[in-house]
Amino acid sequence: MSRTPKLLGDSELLQNKKSYIELEKNNQNKRRWMYLGAGSVSLTVVIFIIIAVVYRNEDSYLSDVILPKGFTISLFGTFPFIPRSIVSTKAGNVFIGSEDNVYWIVAKNNKANDFIGISNSIPCPCSVALFEDTLFISGQGSLWRIQNVDDNAVNGTFQLELLCDSIPFISNRTGDNKWYYITVNKNGVVFMNLGVSYDDSVSGWWDKLNSSFGKILSFQPPFYNKPDDFAIGIKSSGGIASDPVTNHLWFTDQARNGLGSNFPNEELNYAPVSGINFGYPYCHGCCIADPTINPNGICPNGTQAAALALDPHCSPLGIKFYNNTQFPSDYLGDLFIAEHGAIISLDPTYPPKGYQITRVRMGGLDSAVRVPYEKLVFIDFKKLLKKGDWLNN
């Protein structure tokens, strides 16, 4: 066991639109996006904390979102698809990954006016990442890119290039394994999550999946055609990001279910180099043994503890480092984590976890080693739980 100290816990045009605005039978709920900014912040700066939320009345619901002093929140757009990831280019073009397509958002004055699908040939293109003027797109079992994406947007024609189609994938499989989330560091290296679906380790899948899933892959430029194992012992990472200061990789991991409302902790992990084992399914969080899979209580030699223990069942998803100047100066270099909140039935006496954006204060802005030293609630959505709409759709 490592002795790392425990820290704190897709060209179709408008035909894609059709008239498919998700409406509930009785209350006509719409799936919408909001962005949060400080003062007159531009879209390219605040896009990274756009969130999807279902609500009946915009004013009523926005008033229930608890924000830091000096910040405001407003509607960005209404879409008929479920967004999974989002990027904004230097020219202000916005691209959203979803289950069925990658969408180019036509935006003006921080409002989405229209959207166009650009990658319906890619299976489940849920994740997008940007490196200079190249848009990377993940598919189930594949990695794609669009070079000179802003020039493509001017012409209205997007040229998709398949980079790799040899990534492990089980057909018709659902769950966490369905989402292949990616990020790219400042050297152009792409990282991709290969998650284990739900609690496969518990249901007997682990022996079959051990060599193929439960890991993060890396793809090296310029060809990106041969994935390498970068990190292993990971259940399912919904958020991967490269620290702009050190270029080191950070990622969240969602822990297994079935061990109660208050165990195990979700994780924020730190992988400065390749080859690290983060313990799943034998150990969780800060090297705590799984009582079902690992009854002897001993973590495999070299198991890396989580850098930050997050609340159990908070479902941490996307993460982003803040490296702009519109927020107060003390935000520079900090990390944001989007916590969806529990989707399982929990003990009603146990306070709900997640339903917020967490700010992680990071030390060592001028250092080769950065350490999370404080965890704060940045935006709180828990009041929406009382309206019963957060998890209904």
Short mmCIF file of C-alpha atoms in Angstrom, two decimals:
data_model
loop_
_atom_site.label_atom_id
_atom_site.label_comp_id
_atom_site.label_asym_id
_atom_site.label_seq_id
_atom_site.Cartn_x
_atom_site.Cartn_y
_atom_site.Cartn_z
CA MET A 1 0.00 0.00 0.00
CA SER A 2 1.28 3.43 -0.83
CA ARG A 3 1.79 5.88 1.95
CA THR A 4 0.40 8.89 0.09
CA PRO A 5 -1.15 11.01 2.81
CA LYS A 6 -4.90 11.26 3.00
CA LEU A 7 -5.92 14.77 1.95
CA LEU A 8 -9.39 16.27 1.58
CA GLY A 9 -12.10 14.42 1.17
CA ASP A 10 -21.45 15.35 -33.99
CA SER A 11 -23.52 17.23 -42.00
CA GLU A 12 -27.17 17.09 -40.90
CA LEU A 13 -28.52 20.62 -40.81
CA LEU A 14 -31.68 21.72 -39.09
CA GLN A 15 -33.33 18.35 -39.75
CA ASN A 16 -31.62 17.22 -36.59
CA LYS A 17 -33.72 19.67 -34.69
CA LYS A 18 -37.10 18.49 -35.93
CA SER A 19 -39.54 19.36 -33.20
CA TYR A 20 -38.00 17.16 -30.59
CA ILE A 21 -38.03 19.38 -27.54
CA GLU A 22 -38.27 17.13 -24.54
CA LEU A 23 -41.59 17.78 -22.86
CA GLU A 24 -43.03 15.99 -19.91
CA LYS A 25 -46.71 15.09 -20.14
CA ASN A 26 -48.01 17.38 -17.48
CA ASN A 27 -45.57 20.15 -16.77
CA GLN A 28 -43.78 20.62 -20.17
CA ASN A 29 -40.35 20.61 -18.66
CA LYS A 30 -37.52 21.65 -20.98
CA ARG A 31 -33.93 20.59 -20.82
CA ARG A 32 -31.91 23.77 -20.81
CA TRP A 33 -28.40 24.99 -20.28
CA MET A 34 -27.20 27.77 -18.10
CA TYR A 35 -23.88 29.50 -17.72
CA LEU A 36 -22.47 31.28 -14.79
CA GLY A 37 -20.29 34.35 -14.93
CA ALA A 38 -18.84 37.14 -12.90
CA GLY A 39 -19.79 40.57 -14.23
CA SER A 40 -19.66 40.77 -18.04
CA VAL A 41 -17.74 37.54 -18.60
CA SER A 42 -17.46 36.30 -22.21
CA LEU A 43 -18.88 32.93 -23.27
CA THR A 44 -15.44 31.54 -24.06
CA VAL A 45 -14.42 32.04 -20.47
CA VAL A 46 -17.46 30.71 -18.64
CA ILE A 47 -18.40 27.86 -20.98
CA PHE A 48 -16.62 25.32 -18.82
CA ILE A 49 -19.20 25.54 -16.07
CA ILE A 50 -22.28 25.25 -18.28
CA ILE A 51 -24.65 22.75 -16.75
CA ALA A 52 -27.80 20.88 -17.78
CA VAL A 53 -30.82 21.11 -15.53
CA VAL A 54 -34.54 20.41 -15.91
CA TYR A 55 -36.95 23.03 -14.65
CA ARG A 56 -40.44 24.46 -15.15
CA ASN A 57 -39.94 28.15 -14.61
CA GLU A 58 -36.59 29.76 -15.33
CA ASP A 59 -36.86 32.58 -12.83
CA SER A 60 -38.11 30.29 -10.09
CA TYR A 61 -35.37 27.73 -10.55
CA LEU A 62 -32.51 30.14 -11.06
CA SER A 63 -33.44 31.85 -7.84
CA ASP A 64 -32.98 28.54 -6.04
CA VAL A 65 -29.36 28.18 -7.18
CA ILE A 66 -26.97 29.35 -4.49
CA LEU A 67 -24.02 31.29 -5.95
CA PRO A 68 -20.92 32.93 -4.54
CA LYS A 69 -21.19 36.63 -3.86
CA GLY A 70 -20.65 38.70 -7.02
CA PHE A 71 -21.58 35.93 -9.46
CA THR A 72 -24.69 35.66 -11.65
CA ILE A 73 -26.31 32.76 -13.53
CA SER A 74 -28.46 32.91 -16.72
CA LEU A 75 -29.93 30.78 -19.50
CA PHE A 76 -27.58 29.90 -22.38
CA GLY A 77 -29.90 27.77 -24.56
CA THR A 78 -32.59 25.10 -24.89
CA PHE A 79 -31.64 21.84 -26.61
CA PRO A 80 -33.43 18.56 -27.50
CA PHE A 81 -30.40 16.43 -26.70
CA ILE A 82 -28.59 15.53 -23.51
CA PRO A 83 -25.20 17.26 -23.38
CA ARG A 84 -22.27 15.32 -22.02
CA SER A 85 -19.29 17.63 -22.67
CA ILE A 86 -18.58 21.05 -24.11
CA VAL A 87 -15.70 23.13 -25.48
CA SER A 88 -15.34 26.63 -26.89
CA THR A 89 -12.71 27.61 -29.47
CA LYS A 90 -10.68 30.82 -29.63
CA ALA A 91 -13.09 32.07 -32.34
CA GLY A 92 -16.00 31.45 -29.98
CA ASN A 93 -17.39 28.34 -31.69
CA VAL A 94 -19.07 26.03 -29.21
CA PHE A 95 -19.18 22.24 -29.62
CA ILE A 96 -21.19 19.86 -27.45
CA GLY A 97 -20.78 16.09 -27.27
CA SER A 98 -23.88 13.98 -26.65
CA GLU A 99 -25.05 10.39 -26.97
CA ASP A 100 -26.17 10.73 -30.63
CA ASN A 101 -24.11 13.54 -32.18
CA VAL A 102 -21.61 16.33 -31.73
CA TYR A 103 -23.37 19.63 -32.12
CA TRP A 104 -21.97 22.93 -33.35
CA ILE A 105 -23.74 25.65 -31.43
CA VAL A 106 -24.41 28.91 -33.23
CA ALA A 107 -24.17 31.42 -30.42
CA LYS A 108 -24.35 35.20 -30.16
CA ASN A 109 -24.06 37.41 -27.11
CA ASN A 110 -23.76 34.43 -24.79
CA LYS A 111 -26.99 32.89 -26.14
CA ALA A 112 -27.40 29.74 -28.27
CA ASN A 113 -29.37 30.69 -31.41
CA ASP A 114 -29.18 27.35 -33.22
CA PHE A 115 -27.34 24.05 -33.42
CA ILE A 116 -26.12 21.74 -36.20
CA GLY A 117 -25.13 18.08 -35.88
CA ILE A 118 -21.73 17.32 -37.36
CA SER A 119 -20.86 13.72 -36.42
CA ASN A 120 -23.87 11.39 -36.53
CA SER A 121 -21.66 8.63 -38.00
CA ILE A 122 -19.78 8.28 -34.72
CA PRO A 123 -21.29 5.91 -32.15
CA CYS A 124 -22.01 7.73 -28.90
CA PRO A 125 -19.75 10.78 -29.47
CA CYS A 126 -20.19 11.94 -25.93
CA SER A 127 -16.88 13.68 -25.30
CA VAL A 128 -15.06 16.51 -27.06
CA ALA A 129 -11.67 18.05 -26.32
CA LEU A 130 -9.79 20.91 -27.94
CA PHE A 131 -6.08 21.25 -28.71
CA GLU A 132 -5.16 24.47 -30.47
CA ASP A 133 -7.46 24.37 -33.57
CA THR A 134 -8.13 20.61 -33.52
CA LEU A 135 -11.33 19.14 -32.08
CA PHE A 136 -10.98 15.60 -30.75
CA ILE A 137 -14.10 13.42 -30.44
CA SER A 138 -14.47 10.13 -28.64
CA GLY A 139 -16.77 7.36 -29.83
CA GLN A 140 -17.47 3.95 -28.43
CA GLY A 141 -14.29 2.12 -29.36
CA SER A 142 -12.90 4.97 -31.47
CA LEU A 143 -11.10 8.32 -31.50
CA TRP A 144 -11.69 11.02 -34.15
CA ARG A 145 -10.60 14.56 -34.90
CA ILE A 146 -11.52 17.64 -36.95
CA GLN A 147 -8.49 19.76 -37.79
CA ASN A 148 -8.77 23.53 -38.37
CA VAL A 149 -12.16 23.40 -36.74
CA ASP A 150 -12.73 27.18 -36.79
CA ASP A 151 -12.05 27.28 -40.57
CA ASN A 152 -14.47 24.36 -40.93
CA ALA A 153 -17.07 26.38 -39.07
CA VAL A 154 -16.65 29.32 -41.46
CA ASN A 155 -17.27 26.97 -44.40
CA GLY A 156 -20.00 25.06 -42.60
CA THR A 157 -18.41 21.70 -43.54
CA PHE A 158 -16.63 19.58 -40.98
CA GLN A 159 -14.06 16.97 -42.12
CA LEU A 160 -14.00 14.02 -39.73
CA GLU A 161 -10.86 11.92 -39.52
CA LEU A 162 -10.79 8.52 -37.83
CA LEU A 163 -7.63 8.17 -35.78
CA CYS A 164 -8.11 4.87 -33.97
CA ASP A 165 -10.79 2.16 -34.00
CA SER A 166 -9.02 -0.50 -31.95
CA ILE A 167 -10.19 0.67 -28.54
CA PRO A 168 -11.87 -2.03 -26.42
CA PHE A 169 -15.68 -1.93 -26.58
CA ILE A 170 -18.46 -4.36 -25.71
CA SER A 171 -21.39 -4.00 -28.16
CA ASN A 172 -24.77 -3.02 -26.72
CA ARG A 173 -23.30 -2.55 -23.30
CA THR A 174 -24.72 0.23 -21.18
CA GLY A 175 -23.73 1.99 -18.02
CA ASP A 176 -20.58 3.84 -17.12
CA ASN A 177 -18.60 1.95 -19.80
CA LYS A 178 -20.73 3.67 -22.47
CA TRP A 179 -19.13 7.04 -21.95
CA TYR A 180 -15.57 7.39 -23.28
CA TYR A 181 -14.52 10.72 -21.82
CA ILE A 182 -11.37 12.42 -23.13
CA THR A 183 -9.06 15.33 -22.48
CA VAL A 184 -5.86 16.60 -24.13
CA ASN A 185 -2.81 18.09 -22.48
CA LYS A 186 -0.68 21.00 -23.68
CA ASN A 187 1.62 18.60 -25.58
CA GLY A 188 -1.32 17.29 -27.62
CA VAL A 189 -1.52 13.92 -25.86
CA VAL A 190 -5.11 12.62 -25.65
CA PHE A 191 -6.31 10.70 -22.61
CA MET A 192 -9.44 8.51 -22.64
CA ASN A 193 -11.41 6.80 -19.88
CA LEU A 194 -12.39 3.12 -20.30
CA GLY A 195 -14.81 2.62 -17.45
CA VAL A 196 -16.19 -0.53 -15.91
CA SER A 197 -19.97 -0.68 -16.25
CA TYR A 198 -21.80 -0.15 -13.01
CA ASP A 199 -20.54 -2.64 -10.45
CA ASP A 200 -19.17 -5.34 -12.74
CA SER A 201 -16.50 -6.22 -10.28
CA VAL A 202 -19.23 -7.27 -7.88
CA SER A 203 -21.38 -9.13 -10.43
CA GLY A 204 -18.53 -11.30 -11.70
CA TRP A 205 -17.40 -9.38 -14.80
CA TRP A 206 -14.09 -8.32 -13.40
CA ASP A 207 -12.03 -11.33 -14.44
CA LYS A 208 -13.11 -10.80 -18.07
CA LEU A 209 -12.59 -7.06 -18.06
CA ASN A 210 -9.50 -6.71 -15.95
CA SER A 211 -7.08 -6.39 -18.87
CA SER A 212 -9.28 -4.16 -21.10
CA PHE A 213 -11.33 -1.83 -18.94
CA GLY A 214 -11.05 0.05 -15.70
CA LYS A 215 -8.25 2.29 -16.96
CA ILE A 216 -7.22 5.50 -18.73
CA LEU A 217 -5.55 5.27 -22.15
CA SER A 218 -3.13 7.74 -23.73
CA PHE A 219 -2.76 8.52 -27.47
CA GLN A 220 0.44 10.15 -28.66
CA PRO A 221 0.67 12.72 -31.49
CA PRO A 222 0.92 13.00 -34.40
CA PHE A 223 -0.95 9.82 -35.42
CA TYR A 224 -2.96 8.93 -32.29
CA ASN A 225 -3.42 5.38 -33.65
CA LYS A 226 -1.92 3.29 -30.86
CA PRO A 227 -3.39 3.60 -27.38
CA ASP A 228 -1.24 2.85 -24.37
CA ASP A 229 -2.34 2.12 -20.84
CA PHE A 230 -1.69 5.23 -18.79
CA ALA A 231 -3.35 4.39 -15.47
CA ILE A 232 -5.20 1.33 -14.16
CA GLY A 233 -7.37 0.37 -11.21
CA ILE A 234 -10.09 2.90 -12.10
CA LYS A 235 -13.83 2.20 -12.01
CA SER A 236 -15.22 4.98 -14.17
CA SER A 237 -13.86 8.48 -14.66
CA GLY A 238 -16.37 11.06 -15.87
CA GLY A 239 -13.91 13.91 -15.58
CA ILE A 240 -10.32 14.10 -16.83
CA ALA A 241 -8.22 17.25 -17.01
CA SER A 242 -4.60 18.26 -17.46
CA ASP A 243 -3.30 20.84 -15.06
CA PRO A 244 -2.24 23.88 -17.15
CA VAL A 245 0.50 24.61 -14.62
CA THR A 246 2.26 21.23 -14.42
CA ASN A 247 0.68 19.37 -17.42
CA HIS A 248 -0.06 16.51 -15.03
CA LEU A 249 -3.28 14.50 -15.26
CA TRP A 250 -6.11 14.68 -12.72
CA PHE A 251 -9.37 12.71 -12.89
CA THR A 252 -12.43 11.79 -10.88
CA ASP A 253 -13.51 8.23 -10.21
CA GLN A 254 -16.98 7.05 -9.22
CA ALA A 255 -16.90 4.40 -6.55
CA ARG A 256 -18.97 1.21 -6.50
CA ASN A 257 -22.44 0.92 -5.00
CA GLY A 258 -23.88 -1.59 -2.59
CA LEU A 259 -21.82 -0.77 0.46
CA GLY A 260 -24.15 1.71 2.11
CA SER A 261 -24.95 5.41 2.01
CA ASN A 262 -21.71 6.58 3.53
CA PHE A 263 -19.13 4.31 1.83
CA PRO A 264 -17.00 4.29 -0.22
CA ASN A 265 -15.84 7.80 -1.02
CA GLU A 266 -15.78 9.04 -4.61
CA GLU A 267 -12.33 10.17 -5.69
CA LEU A 268 -10.22 12.93 -7.20
CA ASN A 269 -7.01 11.27 -8.40
CA TYR A 270 -3.60 12.55 -9.44
CA ALA A 271 -1.49 10.80 -12.12
CA PRO A 272 1.70 12.75 -12.81
CA VAL A 273 3.26 9.75 -14.61
CA SER A 274 2.03 6.60 -16.37
CA GLY A 275 1.77 3.20 -14.74
CA ILE A 276 -0.02 4.07 -11.50
CA ASN A 277 -2.56 1.62 -10.06
CA PHE A 278 -5.44 3.32 -8.24
CA GLY A 279 -6.71 0.13 -6.63
CA TYR A 280 -10.14 -0.68 -8.11
CA PRO A 281 -11.82 -3.04 -7.45
CA TYR A 282 -9.74 -4.16 -4.50
CA CYS A 283 -9.46 -0.83 -2.72
CA HIS A 284 -11.28 2.50 -2.75
CA GLY A 285 -10.56 6.11 -1.90
CA CYS A 286 -7.65 6.52 0.42
CA CYS A 287 -6.63 2.85 0.25
CA ILE A 288 -9.65 1.35 2.04
CA ALA A 289 -10.11 -2.33 1.18
CA ASP A 290 -13.36 -3.49 -0.49
CA PRO A 291 -15.06 -5.83 1.99
CA THR A 292 -16.57 -8.03 -0.77
CA ILE A 293 -13.77 -8.22 -3.35
CA ASN A 294 -10.91 -7.92 -0.93
CA PRO A 295 -11.96 -9.44 2.40
CA ASN A 296 -8.36 -9.82 3.60
CA GLY A 297 -8.19 -6.03 3.87
CA ILE A 298 -4.82 -5.67 2.20
CA CYS A 299 -4.49 -3.34 -0.80
CA PRO A 300 -2.24 -4.53 -3.66
CA ASN A 301 1.32 -3.37 -3.34
CA GLY A 302 1.78 0.05 -4.92
CA THR A 303 -1.88 1.07 -4.74
CA GLN A 304 -2.15 4.85 -5.04
CA ALA A 305 -4.50 6.59 -2.67
CA ALA A 306 -6.88 9.28 -3.88
CA ALA A 307 -5.52 12.82 -3.76
CA LEU A 308 -8.89 14.05 -2.51
CA ALA A 309 -11.68 12.04 -0.96
CA LEU A 310 -15.08 13.25 -2.24
CA ASP A 311 -18.44 12.57 -0.61
CA PRO A 312 -19.85 9.06 -1.11
CA HIS A 313 -22.38 8.86 -3.98
CA CYS A 314 -21.86 12.49 -5.03
CA SER A 315 -21.25 11.22 -8.64
CA PRO A 316 -18.37 13.49 -9.70
CA LEU A 317 -18.38 14.15 -13.44
CA GLY A 318 -16.57 16.87 -15.44
CA ILE A 319 -13.59 18.70 -14.00
CA LYS A 320 -11.87 21.88 -15.20
CA PHE A 321 -8.93 23.95 -14.05
CA TYR A 322 -9.50 27.69 -14.00
CA ASN A 323 -6.73 29.63 -15.80
CA ASN A 324 -8.40 32.87 -16.87
CA THR A 325 -8.59 36.30 -15.28
CA GLN A 326 -12.29 37.24 -15.08
CA PHE A 327 -12.89 35.55 -11.75
CA PRO A 328 -11.26 36.92 -8.61
CA SER A 329 -7.52 36.34 -8.58
CA ASP A 330 -7.62 33.71 -5.86
CA TYR A 331 -9.51 31.36 -8.25
CA LEU A 332 -6.51 31.11 -10.58
CA GLY A 333 -5.26 27.53 -10.83
CA ASP A 334 -8.13 26.07 -8.81
CA LEU A 335 -10.12 23.04 -9.94
CA PHE A 336 -13.90 22.77 -10.43
CA ILE A 337 -15.74 19.45 -10.09
CA ALA A 338 -19.34 18.98 -11.30
CA GLU A 339 -21.08 16.64 -8.86
CA HIS A 340 -24.29 15.22 -10.31
CA GLY A 341 -25.55 13.72 -7.11
CA ALA A 342 -26.72 10.23 -6.25
CA ILE A 343 -28.85 8.23 -8.69
CA ILE A 344 -29.36 5.33 -6.34
CA SER A 345 -31.80 4.99 -3.50
CA LEU A 346 -30.09 6.15 -0.36
CA ASP A 347 -31.02 6.10 3.26
CA PRO A 348 -33.54 8.98 3.60
CA THR A 349 -31.99 9.93 6.90
CA TYR A 350 -28.60 10.50 5.24
CA PRO A 351 -28.13 14.04 3.83
CA PRO A 352 -27.97 14.11 -0.02
CA LYS A 353 -24.48 14.46 -1.46
CA GLY A 354 -23.45 16.14 -4.70
CA TYR A 355 -25.89 18.40 -6.60
CA GLN A 356 -23.22 21.07 -6.69
CA ILE A 357 -20.08 22.38 -8.34
CA THR A 358 -17.17 22.00 -5.98
CA ARG A 359 -14.16 24.28 -5.98
CA VAL A 360 -10.90 22.65 -4.99
CA ARG A 361 -8.25 25.07 -3.83
CA MET A 362 -4.87 24.05 -5.27
CA GLY A 363 -1.56 24.99 -3.77
CA GLY A 364 1.75 25.34 -5.58
CA LEU A 365 0.77 27.61 -8.48
CA ASP A 366 4.44 28.19 -9.20
CA SER A 367 5.51 24.68 -8.32
CA ALA A 368 6.11 21.42 -10.16
CA VAL A 369 3.94 19.71 -7.54
CA ARG A 370 0.41 20.90 -6.84
CA VAL A 371 -1.63 19.79 -3.86
CA PRO A 372 -5.36 20.18 -3.14
CA TYR A 373 -5.67 21.74 0.28
CA GLU A 374 -9.30 22.87 0.61
CA LYS A 375 -12.70 21.81 -0.75
CA LEU A 376 -15.50 24.40 -1.05
CA VAL A 377 -19.04 24.46 -2.42
CA PHE A 378 -18.91 26.84 -5.41
CA ILE A 379 -22.49 26.49 -6.75
CA ASP A 380 -25.20 24.70 -4.80
CA PHE A 381 -28.24 23.10 -6.49
CA LYS A 382 -29.62 21.20 -3.53
CA LYS A 383 -32.74 23.39 -3.28
CA LEU A 384 -33.82 21.95 -6.64
CA LEU A 385 -34.17 18.58 -4.96
CA LYS A 386 -37.19 19.89 -3.09
CA LYS A 387 -38.91 20.51 -6.43
CA GLY A 388 -38.33 16.87 -7.33
CA ASP A 389 -36.94 17.53 -10.83
CA TRP A 390 -33.20 16.95 -10.59
CA LEU A 391 -33.23 13.20 -11.25
CA ASN A 392 -36.69 12.67 -12.79
CA ASN A 393 -35.45 12.84 -16.40
#
